[in-house]
Amino acid sequence: MCEERLGQAVVPLLQWYRKNRRDLPWRTGRTPYSVLVSELMLQQTRVEAVKERYVSFMEKFPTAESLAAASEEEVMKAWEGLGYYSRARNLHKSAKIIAAEGFPQTWVGVRALPGVGDYTAGAISSIALGLPAPAVDGNVLRILTRFFADPRRIDDANTKKYFSDLLSRVYPPETGEFTEALMELGAIVCVPNGPPMCGACPWSGLCKAHAEGREEQFPVHGEKRARKLEQLDVYVLRCGDRYALEKRGKGLLAGLYGFPLVGHGERPPAEGELLETKRAKHVFTHVEWHMEGRLVEVPQRLPPYLWATAEEIETAYALPSAFKAFRVWLK
Ligand code: ADE
């Protein structure tokens, strides 16, 4: 019964998509590799932020072979500003696998690539390989729970499974278009913040929540988990024209270069003259960093740090956005 109703919604959605789709850079000249790049970039990052970065990344690394041959530093630099750098490392690893073995041809093969979860495997399989594999995220759950006025909680893994199964049974032969049409409807009509634009929706005559005037009662969310707050002291240690960087170990921003930091009030990483302080905040998905930045002039370029000039920090090291507020001290 649900399957039949959703089945009726497929063609109107495809027709709407062909007329209204946004002209996004990854939607032309596609290869399986380019789809992998764009889908990894689009994880946790807004379309607007990805647009430019995607174009320059593809200019630099147009094929899996070219990316596989690049150094980790070059890849991190090309990813700079997009955040969540583990994606860049995973993409690099995937490129090496693809360069050696060819692009996988099944959902299971795509899902096995580093950094590819169920959603991204569905997107890549349907867009690049023509497989009827749904990509269900919060946006797709929003449009479907509204379509059916379905009260299932969208933070429940069973809900995602239920709608994935349902969608996979109605996939048309135009698999990639259908996947992107669902994403597009969630992005530009059945929007996440504020009221949906039902006047522009191809499903307005089919949608149960709309018929009942209850669009904004869906989706049903569970309890929100609060982000963990971390109080940190960030040290910009200066010696002459050079600044201390450390390669971060496990955890957030792992493997990237950043300014030395310690828990708030803990022992400073080096002795010197405190010149300035500045507060800043950076919000990650599950953690917030509340930072006190300290610019300190130190007498010696001590290990274990890498001592880089302001220019080297700008050009060679992908300093994460979390430290952006303290860049003003680099001269
Ligand atoms: N979000 C994730 N994948 C996308 C795509 N292919 N187009 C638009 N938004 C997306």
GROMACS .gro file of C-alpha atoms and ligand atoms in nm:
model
  341
    1MET     CA    1   0.000   0.000   0.000
    2CYS     CA    2   0.281   0.240   0.092
    3GLU     CA    3   0.482   0.104  -0.196
    4GLU     CA    4   0.200   0.173  -0.437
    5ARG     CA    5   0.156   0.534  -0.317
    6LEU     CA    6   0.526   0.600  -0.340
    7GLY     CA    7   0.536   0.432  -0.681
    8GLN     CA    8   0.284   0.691  -0.806
    9ALA     CA    9   0.512   0.968  -0.689
   10VAL     CA   10   0.816   0.861  -0.891
   11VAL     CA   11   0.730   1.001  -1.234
   12PRO     CA   12   0.606   1.342  -1.111
   13LEU     CA   13   0.928   1.377  -0.911
   14LEU     CA   14   1.149   1.290  -1.210
   15GLN     CA   15   0.962   1.536  -1.433
   16TRP     CA   16   0.991   1.808  -1.172
   17TYR     CA   17   1.363   1.736  -1.128
   18ARG     CA   18   1.440   1.761  -1.500
   19LYS     CA   19   1.288   2.110  -1.506
   20ASN     CA   20   1.412   2.243  -1.173
   21ARG     CA   21   1.743   2.081  -1.093
   22ARG     CA   22   2.021   2.312  -0.986
   23ASP     CA   23   2.314   2.348  -1.216
   24LEU     CA   24   2.583   2.206  -0.986
   25PRO     CA   25   2.940   2.149  -1.106
   26TRP     CA   26   2.945   1.776  -1.022
   27ARG     CA   27   2.635   1.716  -1.235
   28THR     CA   28   2.822   1.745  -1.565
   29GLY     CA   29   3.104   1.536  -1.713
   30ARG     CA   30   3.060   1.266  -1.453
   31THR     CA   31   3.282   0.963  -1.401
   32PRO     CA   32   3.252   0.712  -1.117
   33TYR     CA   33   3.560   0.876  -0.963
   34SER     CA   34   3.413   1.228  -0.988
   35VAL     CA   35   3.096   1.103  -0.819
   36LEU     CA   36   3.305   0.957  -0.537
   37VAL     CA   37   3.484   1.292  -0.493
   38SER     CA   38   3.165   1.498  -0.487
   39GLU     CA   39   2.973   1.262  -0.260
   40LEU     CA   40   3.256   1.253  -0.007
   41MET     CA   41   3.281   1.633  -0.015
   42LEU     CA   42   2.906   1.664   0.032
   43GLN     CA   43   2.910   1.456   0.350
   44GLN     CA   44   2.842   1.702   0.634
   45THR     CA   45   2.918   2.000   0.410
   46ARG     CA   46   2.677   2.241   0.242
   47VAL     CA   47   2.637   2.243  -0.137
   48GLU     CA   48   2.744   2.610  -0.152
   49ALA     CA   49   3.071   2.538   0.030
   50VAL     CA   50   3.147   2.237  -0.189
   51LYS     CA   51   3.087   2.404  -0.527
   52GLU     CA   52   3.417   2.588  -0.562
   53ARG     CA   53   3.629   2.332  -0.386
   54TYR     CA   54   3.501   2.053  -0.606
   55VAL     CA   55   3.602   2.237  -0.924
   56SER     CA   56   3.954   2.317  -0.805
   57PHE     CA   57   4.003   1.967  -0.661
   58MET     CA   58   3.902   1.805  -0.991
   59GLU     CA   59   4.133   2.038  -1.183
   60LYS     CA   60   4.418   1.926  -0.963
   61PHE     CA   61   4.325   1.559  -0.945
   62PRO     CA   62   4.108   1.475  -1.248
   63THR     CA   63   4.143   1.097  -1.217
   64ALA     CA   64   4.182   0.835  -0.945
   65GLU     CA   65   4.534   0.772  -1.077
   66SER     CA   66   4.637   1.137  -1.036
   67LEU     CA   67   4.500   1.147  -0.682
   68ALA     CA   68   4.660   0.813  -0.595
   69ALA     CA   69   4.999   0.953  -0.701
   70ALA     CA   70   4.973   1.271  -0.489
   71SER     CA   71   5.135   1.315  -0.146
   72GLU     CA   72   4.921   1.334   0.167
   73GLU     CA   73   5.023   1.699   0.214
   74GLU     CA   74   4.904   1.792  -0.138
   75VAL     CA   75   4.571   1.621  -0.081
   76MET     CA   76   4.520   1.793   0.256
   77LYS     CA   77   4.604   2.127   0.100
   78ALA     CA   78   4.349   2.076  -0.178
   79TRP     CA   79   4.091   1.986   0.088
   80GLU     CA   80   4.169   2.292   0.304
   81GLY     CA   81   3.862   2.471   0.438
   82LEU     CA   82   3.621   2.181   0.384
   83GLY     CA   83   3.683   2.039   0.733
   84TYR     CA   84   3.643   1.680   0.848
   85TYR     CA   85   3.980   1.590   0.704
   86SER     CA   86   3.942   1.217   0.761
   87ARG     CA   87   3.731   1.231   0.444
   88ALA     CA   88   4.032   1.354   0.246
   89ARG     CA   89   4.249   1.077   0.381
   90ASN     CA   90   3.981   0.821   0.301
   91LEU     CA   91   3.938   0.959  -0.049
   92HIS     CA   92   4.313   0.933  -0.101
   93LYS     CA   93   4.307   0.569   0.014
   94SER     CA   94   4.007   0.497  -0.211
   95ALA     CA   95   4.187   0.648  -0.509
   96LYS     CA   96   4.480   0.413  -0.452
   97ILE     CA   97   4.245   0.114  -0.439
   98ILE     CA   98   4.064   0.226  -0.756
   99ALA     CA   99   4.389   0.298  -0.941
  100ALA     CA  100   4.505  -0.056  -0.861
  101GLU     CA  101   4.182  -0.254  -0.896
  102GLY     CA  102   3.941  -0.043  -1.100
  103PHE     CA  103   3.617   0.114  -0.975
  104PRO     CA  104   3.396  -0.132  -0.785
  105GLN     CA  105   3.085  -0.240  -0.974
  106THR     CA  106   2.851  -0.341  -0.689
  107TRP     CA  107   2.698  -0.168  -0.386
  108VAL     CA  108   2.897  -0.395  -0.158
  109GLY     CA  109   3.219  -0.306  -0.340
  110VAL     CA  110   3.145   0.068  -0.320
  111ARG     CA  111   3.045   0.041   0.049
  112ALA     CA  112   3.381  -0.123   0.121
  113LEU     CA  113   3.576   0.186   0.008
  114PRO     CA  114   3.720   0.383   0.302
  115GLY     CA  115   3.491   0.664   0.419
  116VAL     CA  116   3.185   0.533   0.235
  117GLY     CA  117   2.883   0.460   0.456
  118ASP     CA  118   2.538   0.339   0.354
  119TYR     CA  119   2.418   0.679   0.236
  120THR     CA  120   2.722   0.754   0.022
  121ALA     CA  121   2.729   0.397  -0.113
  122GLY     CA  122   2.367   0.443  -0.224
  123ALA     CA  123   2.440   0.779  -0.385
  124ILE     CA  124   2.747   0.652  -0.573
  125SER     CA  125   2.590   0.322  -0.676
  126SER     CA  126   2.275   0.485  -0.813
  127ILE     CA  127   2.441   0.789  -0.972
  128ALA     CA  128   2.759   0.630  -1.111
  129LEU     CA  129   2.666   0.265  -1.158
  130GLY     CA  130   2.292   0.269  -1.238
  131LEU     CA  131   2.201   0.048  -0.942
  132PRO     CA  132   1.863   0.086  -0.764
  133ALA     CA  133   2.028   0.178  -0.436
  134PRO     CA  134   1.867   0.451  -0.223
  135ALA     CA  135   2.065   0.716  -0.037
  136VAL     CA  136   1.866   0.797   0.275
  137ASP     CA  137   1.972   1.082   0.499
  138GLY     CA  138   1.783   1.332   0.712
  139ASN     CA  139   1.662   1.522   0.405
  140VAL     CA  140   1.515   1.216   0.241
  141LEU     CA  141   1.359   1.105   0.571
  142ARG     CA  142   1.198   1.448   0.603
  143ILE     CA  143   1.029   1.434   0.263
  144LEU     CA  144   0.915   1.074   0.310
  145THR     CA  145   0.781   1.113   0.664
  146ARG     CA  146   0.585   1.413   0.538
  147PHE     CA  147   0.466   1.231   0.228
  148PHE     CA  148   0.321   0.953   0.445
  149ALA     CA  149   0.255   1.166   0.758
  150ASP     CA  150   0.460   0.895   0.926
  151PRO     CA  151   0.534   0.946   1.298
  152ARG     CA  152   0.841   0.718   1.311
  153ARG     CA  153   1.135   0.886   1.483
  154ILE     CA  154   1.399   0.973   1.228
  155ASP     CA  155   1.688   0.923   1.469
  156ASP     CA  156   1.594   0.555   1.495
  157ALA     CA  157   1.804   0.328   1.270
  158ASN     CA  158   1.494   0.116   1.199
  159THR     CA  159   1.327   0.417   1.039
  160LYS     CA  160   1.612   0.459   0.795
  161LYS     CA  161   1.603   0.089   0.715
  162TYR     CA  162   1.226   0.095   0.666
  163PHE     CA  163   1.239   0.384   0.417
  164SER     CA  164   1.547   0.247   0.239
  165ASP     CA  165   1.367  -0.082   0.178
  166LEU     CA  166   1.057   0.097   0.062
  167LEU     CA  167   1.248   0.320  -0.178
  168SER     CA  168   1.452   0.037  -0.323
  169ARG     CA  169   1.127  -0.129  -0.431
  170VAL     CA  170   1.013   0.172  -0.637
  171TYR     CA  171   1.340   0.271  -0.805
  172PRO     CA  172   1.293   0.358  -1.174
  173PRO     CA  173   1.558   0.278  -1.440
  174GLU     CA  174   1.685   0.639  -1.412
  175THR     CA  175   1.846   0.552  -1.081
  176GLY     CA  176   2.084   0.846  -1.047
  177GLU     CA  177   1.821   1.101  -1.141
  178PHE     CA  178   1.581   0.956  -0.887
  179THR     CA  179   1.839   0.969  -0.607
  180GLU     CA  180   1.929   1.328  -0.687
  181ALA     CA  181   1.563   1.426  -0.734
  182LEU     CA  182   1.490   1.311  -0.379
  183MET     CA  183   1.787   1.512  -0.252
  184GLU     CA  184   1.681   1.812  -0.458
  185LEU     CA  185   1.325   1.810  -0.330
  186GLY     CA  186   1.460   1.809   0.026
  187ALA     CA  187   1.705   2.089  -0.052
  188ILE     CA  188   1.488   2.339  -0.237
  189VAL     CA  189   1.118   2.265  -0.171
  190CYS     CA  190   1.067   2.046   0.134
  191VAL     CA  191   1.331   2.246   0.321
  192PRO     CA  192   1.471   2.169   0.667
  193ASN     CA  193   1.436   2.507   0.838
  194GLY     CA  194   1.112   2.697   0.808
  195PRO     CA  195   0.795   2.606   0.624
  196PRO     CA  196   0.815   2.392   0.306
  197MET     CA  197   0.728   2.549  -0.030
  198CYS     CA  198   0.431   2.323  -0.100
  199GLY     CA  199   0.312   2.547  -0.383
  200ALA     CA  200   0.618   2.441  -0.584
  201CYS     CA  201   0.608   2.072  -0.489
  202PRO     CA  202   0.540   1.796  -0.743
  203TRP     CA  203   0.395   1.591  -0.457
  204SER     CA  204   0.152   1.850  -0.322
  205GLY     CA  205  -0.147   1.647  -0.443
  206LEU     CA  206  -0.005   1.321  -0.305
  207CYS     CA  207   0.146   1.429   0.028
  208LYS     CA  208  -0.051   1.323   0.336
  209ALA     CA  209   0.102   1.581   0.573
  210HIS     CA  210   0.012   1.856   0.324
  211ALA     CA  211  -0.344   1.729   0.286
  212GLU     CA  212  -0.380   1.748   0.663
  213GLY     CA  213  -0.195   2.083   0.695
  214ARG     CA  214   0.058   1.914   0.923
  215GLU     CA  215   0.379   1.948   0.719
  216GLU     CA  216   0.571   2.100   1.006
  217GLN     CA  217   0.480   1.823   1.248
  218PHE     CA  218   0.713   1.596   1.052
  219PRO     CA  219   0.973   1.462   1.079
  220VAL     CA  220   0.949   1.352   1.442
  221HIS     CA  221   1.285   1.388   1.618
  222GLY     CA  222   1.410   1.211   1.926
  223GLU     CA  223   1.590   1.390   2.207
  224LYS     CA  224   1.883   1.599   2.086
  225ARG     CA  225   2.216   1.505   2.236
  226ALA     CA  226   2.409   1.805   2.366
  227ARG     CA  227   2.757   1.869   2.225
  228LYS     CA  228   3.048   1.815   2.457
  229LEU     CA  229   3.227   2.138   2.553
  230GLU     CA  230   3.604   2.139   2.573
  231GLN     CA  231   3.790   2.431   2.731
  232LEU     CA  232   4.133   2.467   2.573
  233ASP     CA  233   4.433   2.696   2.574
  234VAL     CA  234   4.579   2.733   2.225
  235TYR     CA  235   4.939   2.854   2.206
  236VAL     CA  236   5.071   3.049   1.911
  237LEU     CA  237   5.440   3.024   1.997
  238ARG     CA  238   5.648   3.273   1.799
  239CYS     CA  239   6.023   3.273   1.762
  240GLY     CA  240   6.148   3.539   1.521
  241ASP     CA  241   5.945   3.494   1.202
  242ARG     CA  242   5.847   3.134   1.276
  243TYR     CA  243   5.557   2.972   1.458
  244ALA     CA  244   5.527   2.633   1.626
  245LEU     CA  245   5.303   2.371   1.464
  246GLU     CA  246   5.238   2.022   1.585
  247LYS     CA  247   5.100   1.728   1.394
  248ARG     CA  248   4.791   1.622   1.579
  249GLY     CA  249   4.757   1.265   1.699
  250LYS     CA  250   4.435   1.067   1.730
  251GLY     CA  251   4.092   1.230   1.765
  252LEU     CA  252   3.962   1.551   1.612
  253LEU     CA  253   4.172   1.685   1.321
  254ALA     CA  254   4.401   1.382   1.348
  255GLY     CA  255   4.708   1.398   1.127
  256LEU     CA  256   4.674   1.771   1.057
  257TYR     CA  257   4.908   2.047   1.161
  258GLY     CA  258   4.776   2.285   1.425
  259PHE     CA  259   4.891   2.515   1.702
  260PRO     CA  260   4.989   2.340   2.024
  261LEU     CA  261   4.702   2.320   2.268
  262VAL     CA  262   4.642   2.202   2.622
  263GLY     CA  263   4.340   2.180   2.851
  264HIS     CA  264   4.244   2.520   2.996
  265GLY     CA  265   4.475   2.615   3.284
  266GLU     CA  266   4.720   2.332   3.220
  267ARG     CA  267   5.093   2.387   3.199
  268PRO     CA  268   5.197   2.585   2.888
  269PRO     CA  269   5.391   2.390   2.625
  270ALA     CA  270   5.682   2.641   2.640
  271GLU     CA  271   5.808   2.932   2.851
  272GLY     CA  272   5.805   3.282   2.706
  273GLU     CA  273   5.655   3.631   2.709
  274LEU     CA  274   5.277   3.648   2.680
  275LEU     CA  275   5.198   3.916   2.419
  276GLU     CA  276   4.825   3.882   2.350
  277THR     CA  277   4.522   3.672   2.424
  278LYS     CA  278   4.204   3.616   2.229
  279ARG     CA  279   3.899   3.394   2.276
  280ALA     CA  280   3.739   3.188   2.002
  281LYS     CA  281   3.495   2.902   1.959
  282HIS     CA  282   3.478   2.625   1.701
  283VAL     CA  283   3.182   2.393   1.664
  284PHE     CA  284   3.236   2.036   1.541
  285THR     CA  285   2.952   1.786   1.503
  286HIS     CA  286   2.966   1.644   1.855
  287VAL     CA  287   3.216   1.873   2.028
  288GLU     CA  288   3.263   2.247   2.081
  289TRP     CA  289   3.606   2.391   2.142
  290HIS     CA  290   3.605   2.699   2.362
  291MET     CA  291   3.954   2.831   2.316
  292GLU     CA  292   4.170   3.090   2.479
  293GLY     CA  293   4.442   3.175   2.230
  294ARG     CA  294   4.777   3.299   2.364
  295LEU     CA  295   5.043   3.460   2.151
  296VAL     CA  296   5.374   3.391   2.322
  297GLU     CA  297   5.723   3.502   2.216
  298VAL     CA  298   5.969   3.223   2.297
  299PRO     CA  299   6.349   3.242   2.294
  300GLN     CA  300   6.423   2.912   2.117
  301ARG     CA  301   6.276   2.695   1.844
  302LEU     CA  302   6.245   2.387   2.057
  303PRO     CA  303   6.135   2.043   1.945
  304PRO     CA  304   5.900   1.863   1.911
  305TYR     CA  305   5.746   2.140   1.703
  306LEU     CA  306   5.776   2.216   1.339
  307TRP     CA  307   5.867   2.585   1.306
  308ALA     CA  308   5.705   2.742   1.000
  309THR     CA  309   5.679   3.096   0.864
  310ALA     CA  310   5.340   3.263   0.818
  311GLU     CA  311   5.374   3.210   0.444
  312GLU     CA  312   5.451   2.840   0.479
  313ILE     CA  313   5.151   2.801   0.707
  314GLU     CA  314   4.934   2.967   0.440
  315THR     CA  315   5.070   2.772   0.145
  316ALA     CA  316   5.203   2.437   0.260
  317TYR     CA  317   5.010   2.334   0.572
  318ALA     CA  318   4.636   2.297   0.573
  319LEU     CA  319   4.574   2.479   0.900
  320PRO     CA  320   4.226   2.365   1.009
  321SER     CA  321   3.947   2.625   1.028
  322ALA     CA  322   3.925   2.561   1.403
  323PHE     CA  323   4.239   2.777   1.440
  324LYS     CA  324   4.128   3.048   1.200
  325ALA     CA  325   4.072   3.312   1.468
  326PHE     CA  326   4.441   3.303   1.561
  327ARG     CA  327   4.570   3.349   1.209
  328VAL     CA  328   4.558   3.728   1.264
  329TRP     CA  329   4.873   3.688   1.475
  330LEU     CA  330   5.075   3.544   1.188
  331LYS     CA  331   5.286   3.816   1.031
  332ADE     N1  332   2.414   1.597  -0.129
  332ADE     C1  333   2.476   1.478  -0.134
  332ADE     N2  334   2.490   1.438  -0.261
  332ADE     C2  335   2.437   1.535  -0.339
  332ADE     C3  336   2.422   1.553  -0.479
  332ADE     N3  337   2.468   1.462  -0.563
  332ADE     N4  338   2.360   1.664  -0.521
  332ADE     C4  339   2.316   1.755  -0.434
  332ADE     N5  340   2.327   1.744  -0.303
  332ADE     C5  341   2.388   1.635  -0.255
   0.00000   0.00000   0.00000
